Amino acid sequence: MAVIPIALAGREYEVRIGAGLLANLAQECGALLRKDTVPIVTDRNVAQHWRETVGKSLEAIGKQAVWYVVEPGEGAKSWIGLQELTDWLLAQNVERGDHVIALGGGVVGDLTGFACSILKRGCGFIQIPTSLLAQVDSSVGGKTAINTGAGKNLIGAFHQPSLVLADLDCLETLPPREMRAGYAEVIKYGILGDADFFTWLEAMGPRVIARDPEPLEMAVATSVQAKARIVAEDEKELSGTRALLNLGHTFGHALEAETGFSDRLLHGEAVALGMVLAARYSARRGELSEQDAARIASAIGASGLPSKLGELGLDCDGSTLTDHMLHDKKMDAGTLPFILLKGIGEAYLARDVDLADVARFLDEELSR
Ligand code: GLY
C-alpha cells in the first residue's frame, strides 16, 4: 500500500492506495467513526458491487452502515440533490465531529463533500473514490461542488476530507471506457510536470489501463503524489500552481459543451483531446517542439483516447468552440487563462492568448 500525506497545516490527511481497503475498513478508518451508525453516500452502480463488502467490513467493528443511494450521473449534483442529501444527513443526526463516507466516483464525492461543507457549518467526511478519475484527481484536494443551470461546478466550496481510501479493487468493475477516461488524468500529471513519468507511461500505459496491479498502483500513487504537492502549494488555486491541473480543460470544456455534456464525450476523453490541442497550440506558438506535441498526441491516441479533433465529427467551427470557452468558470477579469506547454513536464499559465487566434487554430484542427 502507498500512503501519501496531504500537507495542509491543521487539515492534513492521508491518501492510502492499495487493494483490499474496503474489506478492511475497521483498520483503515475505524478510529474516525465515533458512532454505531455510519452514513454512507453512494450511487446505484457502486452499491451493487460494494454495498455488501462495506456493510460486512463495518459490522466487524460493531458498526452499521446507513445508506443514501443516488442515481448514477451528473443529475445528482443539483440543488435539489443537495437539499435531499442534507435533509437526510440531518435526519441521521450527523454532528460536526462525525464523518460521512462518500463511496463512489466524482459525482458522489463532489456532492457529498459539498453537503458536508455546509452541514452544521461543516462536518467531517471520508472519500472512498471508486473510479480511476476520482482516485487520481477529484477525491484529493478538497474541491466540492454541484452544477446549476448556469454551468458545471459553479456552486461549491473547498472542504478537505479527513482521509482518502483509494481501493484498487474498485477499478476491476469499472467499464473499460471509464478506465481510459480516468487514465487521461493520470497522463496529465506527466505532461504537466513530470517528463520521466510521461516516458514511463508511454511504455507502461497499456498495462495501467489493463489494470495490471503493480503498474496500476505505481500510476495512481505517482499521480496522487503530484496532486499532493500542488495542493499543498496552492490549496485554493490562488497562485497559479493549482491552475496547472486544468491542462486540457479549457479546450476540453468547449468540446464537452459542444457535445452537450453527454456520453458522446466523457470528461476524461475531452481532457485527453484538450491536452493534444493545448500541445499542438503550444507548438504553433513556437513554445513546444513539433516532436513533443506529436509524442503527446501519440501517447494519448495509443491509450484509446481521442487525439484528433477532426475525427470527432463535430458540426461547428472554431469560433463556436471559443464561444463555449467564454462561459468557462476559469474566466478571470475578462480574460481566459490557458495552460500551455514549453516542454513535456513544463506546463505554464498563459494569460496572453488571443481567442480569435485560437478559433483560427481550431478551424485548422477541425479540418485535419
Ligand atoms: N481537478 C482539479 C483540481 O483539483 O484542482
Coordinates of C-alpha atoms and ligand atoms in Angstrom, one line a residue:
M1 CA 0.0 0.0 0.0
A2 CA 1.2 3.5 -0.8
V3 CA 0.4 6.2 1.8
I4 CA 0.6 9.8 0.6
P5 CA 0.3 12.7 3.1
I6 CA -1.6 15.9 2.0
A7 CA 0.3 18.5 3.9
L8 CA -2.2 21.3 4.8
A9 CA -1.5 22.8 8.1
G10 CA -4.3 21.9 10.5
R11 CA -6.2 19.9 7.9
E12 CA -3.6 17.4 6.9
Y13 CA -4.8 13.9 5.8
E14 CA -3.6 10.8 4.1
V15 CA -4.4 9.2 0.8
R16 CA -4.0 5.4 1.1
I17 CA -3.7 3.5 -2.1
G18 CA -3.9 -0.3 -2.4
A19 CA -6.0 -3.4 -2.8
G20 CA -8.4 -4.7 -0.2
L21 CA -9.0 -1.4 1.7
L22 CA -12.8 -1.7 1.6
A23 CA -12.7 -5.2 3.1
N24 CA -10.7 -3.8 5.9
L25 CA -12.5 -0.6 6.9
A26 CA -12.1 -1.3 10.6
Q27 CA -8.4 -0.8 10.4
E28 CA -8.4 1.9 7.7
C29 CA -10.9 4.3 9.2
G30 CA -12.5 2.7 12.4
A31 CA -10.9 5.4 14.6
L32 CA -12.7 8.2 12.7
L33 CA -16.1 6.6 13.1
R34 CA -17.3 7.5 16.6
K35 CA -21.0 6.4 16.4
D36 CA -22.6 3.0 15.9
T37 CA -24.2 4.0 12.7
V38 CA -22.1 5.2 9.7
P39 CA -23.8 7.3 7.0
I40 CA -22.6 6.3 3.5
V41 CA -23.5 8.1 0.3
T42 CA -23.1 6.1 -2.9
D43 CA -24.7 5.6 -6.3
R44 CA -26.8 2.6 -7.5
N45 CA -24.0 1.1 -9.6
V46 CA -21.3 1.3 -6.9
A47 CA -23.9 0.0 -4.3
Q48 CA -24.5 -3.1 -6.5
H49 CA -20.8 -4.0 -6.4
W50 CA -19.6 -2.8 -2.9
R51 CA -22.6 -2.5 -0.5
E52 CA -22.2 -6.0 0.9
T53 CA -18.4 -5.8 1.4
V54 CA -18.6 -2.4 3.1
G55 CA -21.5 -3.4 5.3
K56 CA -19.7 -6.5 6.5
S57 CA -16.4 -4.6 6.9
L58 CA -18.2 -2.2 9.3
E59 CA -20.2 -4.9 11.1
A60 CA -16.8 -6.4 12.1
I61 CA -16.3 -3.4 14.4
G62 CA -19.9 -3.3 15.6
K63 CA -21.0 -0.5 13.2
Q64 CA -24.0 -0.4 11.0
A65 CA -23.9 1.3 7.6
V66 CA -26.9 3.5 6.7
W67 CA -27.1 4.1 3.0
Y68 CA -28.1 7.1 0.8
V69 CA -28.1 5.9 -2.8
V70 CA -28.3 8.4 -5.7
E71 CA -28.9 7.6 -9.3
P72 CA -25.6 7.4 -11.3
G73 CA -24.7 10.5 -13.4
E74 CA -24.3 14.3 -13.0
G75 CA -28.0 14.8 -12.3
A76 CA -27.4 14.1 -8.6
K77 CA -25.1 17.2 -8.4
S78 CA -28.1 19.6 -8.3
W79 CA -29.7 22.0 -5.8
I80 CA -32.5 19.5 -5.3
G81 CA -30.0 16.7 -4.9
L82 CA -28.1 18.7 -2.3
Q83 CA -31.2 19.6 -0.4
E84 CA -32.4 16.0 -0.3
L85 CA -29.0 14.8 0.9
T86 CA -28.6 17.5 3.6
D87 CA -32.1 16.7 4.8
W88 CA -31.2 13.1 5.1
L89 CA -27.9 13.8 6.9
L90 CA -29.8 15.9 9.4
A91 CA -32.4 13.2 9.8
Q92 CA -29.4 10.8 10.6
N93 CA -28.4 13.3 13.3
V94 CA -25.0 13.8 11.8
E95 CA -22.9 16.1 14.1
R96 CA -19.9 18.3 13.3
G97 CA -17.5 15.8 14.7
D98 CA -18.9 12.9 12.7
H99 CA -17.7 11.5 9.4
V100 CA -19.8 10.8 6.4
I101 CA -18.4 8.3 3.8
A102 CA -18.5 9.3 0.1
L103 CA -18.3 5.9 -1.7
G104 CA -18.2 6.5 -5.5
G105 CA -16.9 8.5 -8.4
G106 CA -16.5 12.2 -8.8
V107 CA -20.3 12.9 -8.7
V108 CA -20.7 11.2 -5.3
G109 CA -17.5 12.8 -3.9
D110 CA -18.4 16.3 -5.1
L111 CA -22.0 16.2 -3.8
T112 CA -21.2 14.6 -0.5
G113 CA -18.2 16.8 0.1
F114 CA -20.3 20.0 -0.6
A115 CA -23.1 18.7 1.7
C116 CA -20.6 18.1 4.4
S117 CA -19.0 21.5 3.9
I118 CA -22.3 23.2 4.8
L119 CA -23.9 20.7 7.2
K120 CA -23.9 22.4 10.6
R121 CA -21.2 24.7 9.1
G122 CA -19.0 21.8 8.3
C123 CA -18.8 18.1 9.3
G124 CA -16.1 15.5 8.5
F125 CA -16.1 13.2 5.5
I126 CA -14.1 10.3 4.2
Q127 CA -13.6 10.0 0.4
I128 CA -13.6 6.4 -0.9
P129 CA -13.2 7.0 -4.7
T130 CA -14.2 4.1 -6.8
S131 CA -13.3 5.4 -10.3
L132 CA -9.7 6.0 -11.6
L133 CA -10.6 9.6 -12.3
A134 CA -11.8 10.1 -8.7
Q135 CA -8.8 8.3 -7.3
V136 CA -6.2 10.4 -9.0
D137 CA -8.0 13.7 -9.1
S138 CA -11.4 14.7 -7.7
S139 CA -11.2 12.9 -4.3
V140 CA -7.9 14.7 -3.5
G141 CA -7.6 18.4 -2.7
G142 CA -11.0 19.3 -1.3
K143 CA -12.8 20.8 -4.3
T144 CA -16.5 20.1 -3.8
A145 CA -19.5 21.4 -5.9
I146 CA -22.8 21.0 -7.5
N147 CA -24.0 22.0 -11.0
T148 CA -26.6 24.7 -11.8
G149 CA -28.4 25.8 -15.0
A150 CA -25.5 28.2 -15.5
G151 CA -22.9 25.5 -15.7
K152 CA -21.0 22.7 -14.0
N153 CA -19.3 23.0 -10.6
L154 CA -20.3 26.7 -10.2
I155 CA -21.6 26.4 -6.7
G156 CA -19.2 24.7 -4.3
A157 CA -16.6 25.0 -1.5
F158 CA -13.1 23.9 -0.6
H159 CA -13.7 21.3 2.1
Q160 CA -10.9 18.8 2.7
P161 CA -11.7 15.2 3.6
S162 CA -10.2 13.6 6.7
L163 CA -9.0 10.6 4.8
V164 CA -9.0 9.2 1.2
L165 CA -9.0 5.5 0.7
A166 CA -8.3 4.6 -3.0
D167 CA -9.0 0.8 -3.2
L168 CA -7.6 -0.5 -6.4
D169 CA -10.0 -3.5 -6.3
C170 CA -12.8 -1.0 -7.1
L171 CA -11.3 -0.4 -10.5
E172 CA -11.8 -4.0 -11.5
T173 CA -15.6 -3.4 -12.0
L174 CA -15.0 -0.1 -13.9
P175 CA -16.1 -0.3 -17.6
P176 CA -13.0 0.0 -20.0
R177 CA -14.2 3.3 -21.4
E178 CA -14.3 4.8 -17.9
M179 CA -10.9 3.4 -17.1
R180 CA -9.4 5.1 -20.2
A181 CA -11.1 8.3 -19.4
G182 CA -9.6 8.2 -15.9
Y183 CA -6.2 7.4 -17.5
A184 CA -6.3 10.8 -19.2
E185 CA -6.0 12.5 -15.8
V186 CA -3.0 10.1 -15.0
I187 CA -1.1 11.0 -18.1
K188 CA -1.9 14.7 -17.5
Y189 CA 0.4 14.7 -14.4
G190 CA 3.3 13.5 -16.7
I191 CA 2.6 16.1 -19.4
L192 CA 2.2 19.0 -17.0
G193 CA 5.0 18.4 -14.6
D194 CA 6.9 15.1 -14.8
A195 CA 8.6 14.2 -18.0
D196 CA 10.0 10.9 -16.5
F197 CA 6.5 9.8 -15.5
F198 CA 5.3 10.6 -19.0
T199 CA 8.1 8.5 -20.5
W200 CA 7.3 5.6 -18.1
L201 CA 3.6 5.9 -19.1
E202 CA 4.5 5.7 -22.8
A203 CA 5.8 2.2 -22.1
M204 CA 3.5 1.1 -19.2
G205 CA 0.2 2.9 -20.1
P206 CA -1.4 -0.2 -21.7
R207 CA -0.6 -2.2 -18.5
V208 CA -2.1 0.5 -16.3
I209 CA -5.3 0.6 -18.4
A210 CA -5.4 -3.2 -18.3
R211 CA -5.3 -3.0 -14.5
D212 CA -2.0 -4.8 -14.0
P213 CA -1.7 -4.4 -10.2
E214 CA 1.9 -3.2 -9.9
P215 CA 1.9 -0.5 -12.6
L216 CA -1.6 0.5 -11.7
E217 CA -0.6 1.2 -8.1
M218 CA 2.5 3.0 -9.3
A219 CA 0.5 5.2 -11.7
V220 CA -2.2 6.1 -9.1
A221 CA 0.4 6.8 -6.4
T222 CA 2.6 8.9 -8.6
S223 CA -0.5 10.9 -9.8
V224 CA -1.7 11.5 -6.2
Q225 CA 1.9 12.5 -5.1
A226 CA 1.9 15.1 -7.9
K227 CA -1.5 16.4 -6.9
A228 CA -0.5 16.4 -3.2
R229 CA 2.5 18.6 -4.0
I230 CA 0.3 21.0 -6.0
V231 CA -2.5 21.2 -3.4
A232 CA -0.1 21.8 -0.6
E233 CA 1.5 24.7 -2.5
D234 CA -1.8 26.3 -3.7
E235 CA -4.8 24.8 -1.9
K236 CA -7.3 27.4 -3.2
E237 CA -6.0 27.9 -6.7
L238 CA -4.7 31.4 -6.0
S239 CA -1.1 31.4 -7.1
G240 CA -1.5 29.7 -10.5
T241 CA 0.2 26.4 -9.4
R242 CA -3.1 24.5 -8.9
A243 CA -4.4 26.0 -12.1
L244 CA -1.8 23.8 -14.0
L245 CA -4.2 20.9 -13.2
N246 CA -6.5 22.5 -15.7
L247 CA -4.2 21.4 -18.6
G248 CA -6.5 20.3 -21.4
H249 CA -9.6 21.5 -19.5
T250 CA -10.2 24.8 -21.4
F251 CA -10.2 23.1 -24.8
G252 CA -11.9 20.1 -23.2
H253 CA -14.7 22.2 -21.7
A254 CA -15.5 23.6 -25.2
L255 CA -15.7 20.1 -26.6
E256 CA -17.9 18.9 -23.7
A257 CA -20.2 21.9 -24.1
E258 CA -20.5 21.4 -27.9
T259 CA -21.4 17.7 -27.3
G260 CA -24.0 18.7 -24.7
F261 CA -22.0 17.3 -21.7
S262 CA -23.3 13.9 -22.9
D263 CA -21.9 10.3 -23.1
R264 CA -20.8 11.3 -26.6
L265 CA -17.6 12.6 -25.0
L266 CA -16.8 11.8 -21.4
H267 CA -14.9 14.4 -19.3
G268 CA -11.7 12.4 -19.4
E269 CA -11.9 12.0 -23.1
A270 CA -12.5 15.7 -23.6
V271 CA -9.5 16.4 -21.4
A272 CA -7.4 14.0 -23.4
L273 CA -8.2 15.7 -26.7
G274 CA -7.9 19.0 -24.9
M275 CA -4.3 18.2 -23.9
V276 CA -3.5 17.3 -27.5
L277 CA -4.9 20.6 -28.7
A278 CA -3.0 22.5 -25.9
A279 CA 0.2 20.8 -27.1
R280 CA -0.4 21.5 -30.7
Y281 CA -1.4 25.1 -30.0
S282 CA 1.8 25.5 -27.9
A283 CA 3.8 24.2 -30.9
R284 CA 2.0 26.6 -33.2
R285 CA 3.2 29.4 -30.9
G286 CA 6.7 28.1 -31.2
E287 CA 6.9 27.2 -27.5
L288 CA 6.8 23.4 -27.7
S289 CA 8.7 21.3 -30.3
E290 CA 6.6 19.6 -33.0
Q291 CA 8.2 16.3 -31.9
D292 CA 7.0 16.7 -28.3
A293 CA 3.5 17.7 -29.5
A294 CA 3.4 14.6 -31.7
R295 CA 4.7 12.4 -28.8
I296 CA 1.8 13.7 -26.6
A297 CA -0.8 13.0 -29.3
S298 CA 0.6 9.6 -30.0
A299 CA 0.7 8.5 -26.3
I300 CA -2.9 9.7 -25.9
G301 CA -4.1 8.0 -29.1
A302 CA -2.3 4.8 -28.2
S303 CA -4.3 4.7 -25.0
G304 CA -7.5 4.5 -27.0
L305 CA -8.4 8.1 -26.1
P306 CA -9.5 10.7 -28.8
S307 CA -6.5 12.6 -30.2
K308 CA -7.8 14.1 -33.4
L309 CA -10.4 16.9 -33.3
G310 CA -11.3 16.3 -37.0
E311 CA -12.4 12.7 -36.1
L312 CA -15.0 13.8 -33.5
G313 CA -17.5 14.6 -36.3
L314 CA -18.4 18.0 -34.8
D315 CA -20.7 20.2 -36.9
C316 CA -19.3 23.6 -35.8
D317 CA -16.4 26.0 -36.5
G318 CA -13.6 27.2 -34.3
S319 CA -15.4 30.3 -33.1
T320 CA -18.3 28.2 -31.8
L321 CA -15.8 26.4 -29.7
T322 CA -14.1 29.6 -28.4
D323 CA -17.6 31.0 -27.6
H324 CA -18.1 28.0 -25.3
M325 CA -14.8 28.8 -23.6
L326 CA -16.1 32.3 -22.7
H327 CA -18.6 30.6 -20.4
D328 CA -15.9 28.6 -18.7
K329 CA -15.6 29.2 -14.9
K330 CA -11.8 29.7 -15.5
M331 CA -12.5 33.2 -17.0
D332 CA -10.7 35.7 -14.9
A333 CA -11.3 39.5 -15.1
G334 CA -12.5 39.2 -18.7
T335 CA -9.6 37.1 -19.9
L336 CA -9.3 33.3 -20.3
P337 CA -6.0 31.9 -19.0
F338 CA -4.8 28.8 -20.9
I339 CA -2.4 26.1 -19.6
L340 CA 0.2 25.7 -22.4
L341 CA 3.5 23.8 -22.6
K342 CA 7.1 24.8 -23.0
G343 CA 8.2 21.1 -23.0
I344 CA 6.8 17.8 -21.8
G345 CA 6.6 18.2 -18.0
E346 CA 6.7 22.0 -18.3
A347 CA 3.2 23.4 -18.2
Y348 CA 2.7 27.1 -17.6
L349 CA -0.2 29.6 -17.3
A350 CA -0.5 31.8 -20.4
R351 CA -2.6 35.0 -19.9
D352 CA -1.9 36.4 -23.4
V353 CA -3.8 34.0 -25.5
D354 CA -5.9 35.7 -28.2
L355 CA -9.2 33.8 -28.7
A356 CA -9.5 34.8 -32.3
D357 CA -6.2 33.1 -32.9
V358 CA -7.4 30.0 -31.0
A359 CA -10.5 30.0 -33.2
R360 CA -8.4 30.0 -36.4
F361 CA -6.3 27.2 -34.9
L362 CA -9.4 25.2 -34.1
D363 CA -10.7 25.7 -37.7
E364 CA -7.5 24.1 -39.0
E365 CA -7.7 21.3 -36.5
L366 CA -11.4 20.6 -37.3
S367 CA -10.5 20.0 -41.0
R368 CA -7.3 18.0 -40.4
Ligands
GLY1 N1 -9.4 18.9 -10.5 C1 -8.6 20.0 -10.5 C2 -8.2 20.4 -9.1 O1 -8.5 19.6 -8.2 O2 -7.8 21.5 -8.9

